[in-house]
Backbone as ProteinMPNN parsed JSONL, in Angstrom:
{"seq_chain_A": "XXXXXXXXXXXXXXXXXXXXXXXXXXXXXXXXXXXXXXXXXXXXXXXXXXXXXXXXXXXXXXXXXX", "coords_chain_A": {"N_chain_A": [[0.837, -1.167, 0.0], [0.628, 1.899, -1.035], [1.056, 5.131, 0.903], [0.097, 8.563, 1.671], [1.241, 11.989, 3.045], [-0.177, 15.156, 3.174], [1.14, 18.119, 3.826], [-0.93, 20.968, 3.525], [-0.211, 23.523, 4.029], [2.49, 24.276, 3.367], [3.081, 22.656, 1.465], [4.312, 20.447, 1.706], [4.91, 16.994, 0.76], [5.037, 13.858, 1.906], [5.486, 10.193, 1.329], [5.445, 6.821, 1.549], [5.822, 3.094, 1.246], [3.758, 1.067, 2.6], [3.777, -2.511, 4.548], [1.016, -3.324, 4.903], [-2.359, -2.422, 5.103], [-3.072, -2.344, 7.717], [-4.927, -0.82, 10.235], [-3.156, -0.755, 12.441], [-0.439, -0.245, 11.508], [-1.168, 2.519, 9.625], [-1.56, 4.283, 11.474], [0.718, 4.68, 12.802], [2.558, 5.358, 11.111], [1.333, 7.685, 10.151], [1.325, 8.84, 12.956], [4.074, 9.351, 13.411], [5.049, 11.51, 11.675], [2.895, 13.431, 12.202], [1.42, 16.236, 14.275], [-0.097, 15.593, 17.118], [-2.2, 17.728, 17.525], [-2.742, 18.877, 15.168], [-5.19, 18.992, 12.635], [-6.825, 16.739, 10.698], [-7.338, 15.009, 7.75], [-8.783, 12.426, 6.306], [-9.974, 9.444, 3.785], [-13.052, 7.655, 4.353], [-12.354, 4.934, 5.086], [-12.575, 1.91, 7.235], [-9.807, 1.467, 8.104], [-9.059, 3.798, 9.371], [-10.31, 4.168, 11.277], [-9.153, 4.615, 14.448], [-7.62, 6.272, 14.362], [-8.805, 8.996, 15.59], [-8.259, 8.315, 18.84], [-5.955, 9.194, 18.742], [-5.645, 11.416, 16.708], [-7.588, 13.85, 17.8], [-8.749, 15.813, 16.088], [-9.501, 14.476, 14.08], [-11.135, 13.986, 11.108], [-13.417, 12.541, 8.423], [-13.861, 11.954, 5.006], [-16.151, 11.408, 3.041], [-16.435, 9.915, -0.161], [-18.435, 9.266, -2.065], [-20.281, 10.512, -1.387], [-19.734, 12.655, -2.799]], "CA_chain_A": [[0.0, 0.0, 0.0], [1.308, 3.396, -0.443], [0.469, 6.108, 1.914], [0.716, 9.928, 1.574], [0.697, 12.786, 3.694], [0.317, 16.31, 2.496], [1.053, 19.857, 4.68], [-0.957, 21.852, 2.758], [0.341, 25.107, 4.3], [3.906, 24.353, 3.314], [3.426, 21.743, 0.215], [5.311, 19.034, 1.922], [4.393, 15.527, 0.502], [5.573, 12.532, 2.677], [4.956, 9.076, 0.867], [5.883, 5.599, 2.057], [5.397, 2.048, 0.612], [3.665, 0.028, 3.999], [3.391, -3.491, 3.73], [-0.441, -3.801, 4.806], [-3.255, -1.329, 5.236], [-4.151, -2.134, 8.753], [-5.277, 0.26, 11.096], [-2.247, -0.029, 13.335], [0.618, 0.496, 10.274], [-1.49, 3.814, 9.024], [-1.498, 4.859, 12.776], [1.886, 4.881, 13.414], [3.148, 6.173, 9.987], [1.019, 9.187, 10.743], [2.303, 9.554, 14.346], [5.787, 9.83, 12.974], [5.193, 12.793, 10.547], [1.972, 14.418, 12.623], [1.209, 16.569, 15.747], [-1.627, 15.31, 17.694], [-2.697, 18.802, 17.694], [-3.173, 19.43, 13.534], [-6.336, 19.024, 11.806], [-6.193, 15.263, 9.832], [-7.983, 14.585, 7.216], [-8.608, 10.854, 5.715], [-10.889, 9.016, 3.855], [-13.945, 7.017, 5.71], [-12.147, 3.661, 5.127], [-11.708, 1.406, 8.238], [-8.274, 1.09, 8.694], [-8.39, 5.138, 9.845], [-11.275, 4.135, 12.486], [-8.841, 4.586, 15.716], [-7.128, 7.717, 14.395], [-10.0, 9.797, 16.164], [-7.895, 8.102, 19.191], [-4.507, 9.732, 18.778], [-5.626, 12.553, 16.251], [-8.685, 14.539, 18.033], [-8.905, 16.469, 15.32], [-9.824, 14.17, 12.914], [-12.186, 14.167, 9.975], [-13.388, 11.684, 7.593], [-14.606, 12.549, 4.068], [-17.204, 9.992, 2.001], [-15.879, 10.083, -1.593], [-18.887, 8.49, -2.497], [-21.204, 12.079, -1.292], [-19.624, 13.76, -4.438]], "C_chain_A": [[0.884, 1.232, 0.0], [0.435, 4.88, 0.012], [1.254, 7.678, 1.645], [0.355, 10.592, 2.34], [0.892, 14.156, 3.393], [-0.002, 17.557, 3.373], [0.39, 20.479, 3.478], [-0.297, 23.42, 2.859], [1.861, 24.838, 3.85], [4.205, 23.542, 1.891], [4.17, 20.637, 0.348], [4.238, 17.431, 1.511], [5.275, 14.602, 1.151], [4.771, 11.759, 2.043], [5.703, 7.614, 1.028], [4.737, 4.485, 1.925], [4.855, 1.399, 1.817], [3.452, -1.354, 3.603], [2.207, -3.989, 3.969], [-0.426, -2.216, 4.88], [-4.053, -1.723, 6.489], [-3.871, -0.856, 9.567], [-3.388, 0.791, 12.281], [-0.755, 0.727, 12.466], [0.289, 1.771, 10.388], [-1.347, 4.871, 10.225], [-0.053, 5.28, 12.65], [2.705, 5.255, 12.111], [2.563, 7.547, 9.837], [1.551, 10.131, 11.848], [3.743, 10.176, 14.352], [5.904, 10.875, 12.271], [3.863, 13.93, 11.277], [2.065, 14.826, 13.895], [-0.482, 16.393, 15.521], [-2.818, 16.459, 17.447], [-3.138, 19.446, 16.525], [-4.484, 18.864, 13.296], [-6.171, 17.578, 10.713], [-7.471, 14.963, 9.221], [-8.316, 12.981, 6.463], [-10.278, 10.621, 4.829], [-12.199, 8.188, 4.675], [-13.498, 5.429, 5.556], [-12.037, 2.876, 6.385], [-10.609, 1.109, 8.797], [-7.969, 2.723, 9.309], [-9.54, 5.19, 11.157], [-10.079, 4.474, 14.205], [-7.515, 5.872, 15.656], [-7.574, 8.666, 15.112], [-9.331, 9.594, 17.837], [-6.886, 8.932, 19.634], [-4.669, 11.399, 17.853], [-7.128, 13.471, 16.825], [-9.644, 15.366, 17.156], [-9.43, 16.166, 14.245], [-11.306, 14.202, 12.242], [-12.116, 13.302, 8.771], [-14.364, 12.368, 6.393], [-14.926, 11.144, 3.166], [-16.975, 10.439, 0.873], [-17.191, 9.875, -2.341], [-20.381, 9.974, -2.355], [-20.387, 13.655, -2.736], [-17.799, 14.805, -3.611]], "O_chain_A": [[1.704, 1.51, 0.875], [-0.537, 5.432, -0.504], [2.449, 7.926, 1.482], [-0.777, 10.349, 2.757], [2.064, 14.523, 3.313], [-1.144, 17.955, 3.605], [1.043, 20.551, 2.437], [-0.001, 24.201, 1.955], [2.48, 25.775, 4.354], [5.259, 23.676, 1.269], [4.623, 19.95, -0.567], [3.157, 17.057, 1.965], [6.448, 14.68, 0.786], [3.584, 12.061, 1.924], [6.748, 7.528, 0.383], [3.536, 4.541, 2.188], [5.864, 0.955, 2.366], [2.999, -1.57, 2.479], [1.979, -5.072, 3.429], [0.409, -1.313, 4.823], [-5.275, -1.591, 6.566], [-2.892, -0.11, 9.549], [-2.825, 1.829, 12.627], [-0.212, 1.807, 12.7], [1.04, 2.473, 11.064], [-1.078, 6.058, 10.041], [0.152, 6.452, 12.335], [3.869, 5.486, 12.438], [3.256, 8.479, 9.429], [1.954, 11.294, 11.892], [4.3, 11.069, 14.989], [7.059, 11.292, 12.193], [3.854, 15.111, 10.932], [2.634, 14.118, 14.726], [-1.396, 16.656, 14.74], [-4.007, 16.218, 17.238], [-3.834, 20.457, 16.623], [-4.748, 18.018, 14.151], [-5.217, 17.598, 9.936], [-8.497, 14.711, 9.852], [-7.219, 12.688, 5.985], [-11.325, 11.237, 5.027], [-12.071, 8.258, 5.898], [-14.351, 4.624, 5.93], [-10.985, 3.283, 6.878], [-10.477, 0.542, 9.881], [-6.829, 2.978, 9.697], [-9.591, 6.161, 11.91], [-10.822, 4.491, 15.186], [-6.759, 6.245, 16.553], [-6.675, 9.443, 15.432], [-9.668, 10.563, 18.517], [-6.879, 9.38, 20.781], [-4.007, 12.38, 18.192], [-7.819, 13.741, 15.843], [-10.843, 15.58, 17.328], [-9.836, 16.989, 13.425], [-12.368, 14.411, 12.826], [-11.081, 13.213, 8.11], [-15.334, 13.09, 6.625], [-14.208, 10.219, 2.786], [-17.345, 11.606, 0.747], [-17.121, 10.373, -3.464], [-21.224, 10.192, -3.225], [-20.538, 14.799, -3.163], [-17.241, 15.685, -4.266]]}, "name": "protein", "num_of_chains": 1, "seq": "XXXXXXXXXXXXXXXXXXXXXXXXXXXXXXXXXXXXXXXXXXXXXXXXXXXXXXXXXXXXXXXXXX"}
């Protein structure tokens, strides 16, 4: 799976190959590049269900609502 993360205020792209897509991988490849304290956006897939955990901030967007 590859995973991206993008600062929009700065244009930084971080991208790394993981070798699954479970929940705890996507966790902890976020934790390493995010503060708890930013604004995180994701899709509504399950593997970002326990982000809401570690990122307070988070927000899921349904691809599927246009």
């Amino acid at each position: 799976m590859i995973v991206g993360i993008y600062e929009k205020t700065t244009n930084n792209l971080i991208v790394k190959v993981l070798k699954n897509a479970k929940s705890k991988s996507l966790l902890n490849f976020a934790r390493s590049h995010i503060s708890s304290k930013y604004h995180v956006y994701t899709d509504d897939w399950k593997g970002y269900c326990d982000f809401k955990l570690v990122f307070p901030k988070h927000k899921t967007i349904n691809h599927l609502d246009g």
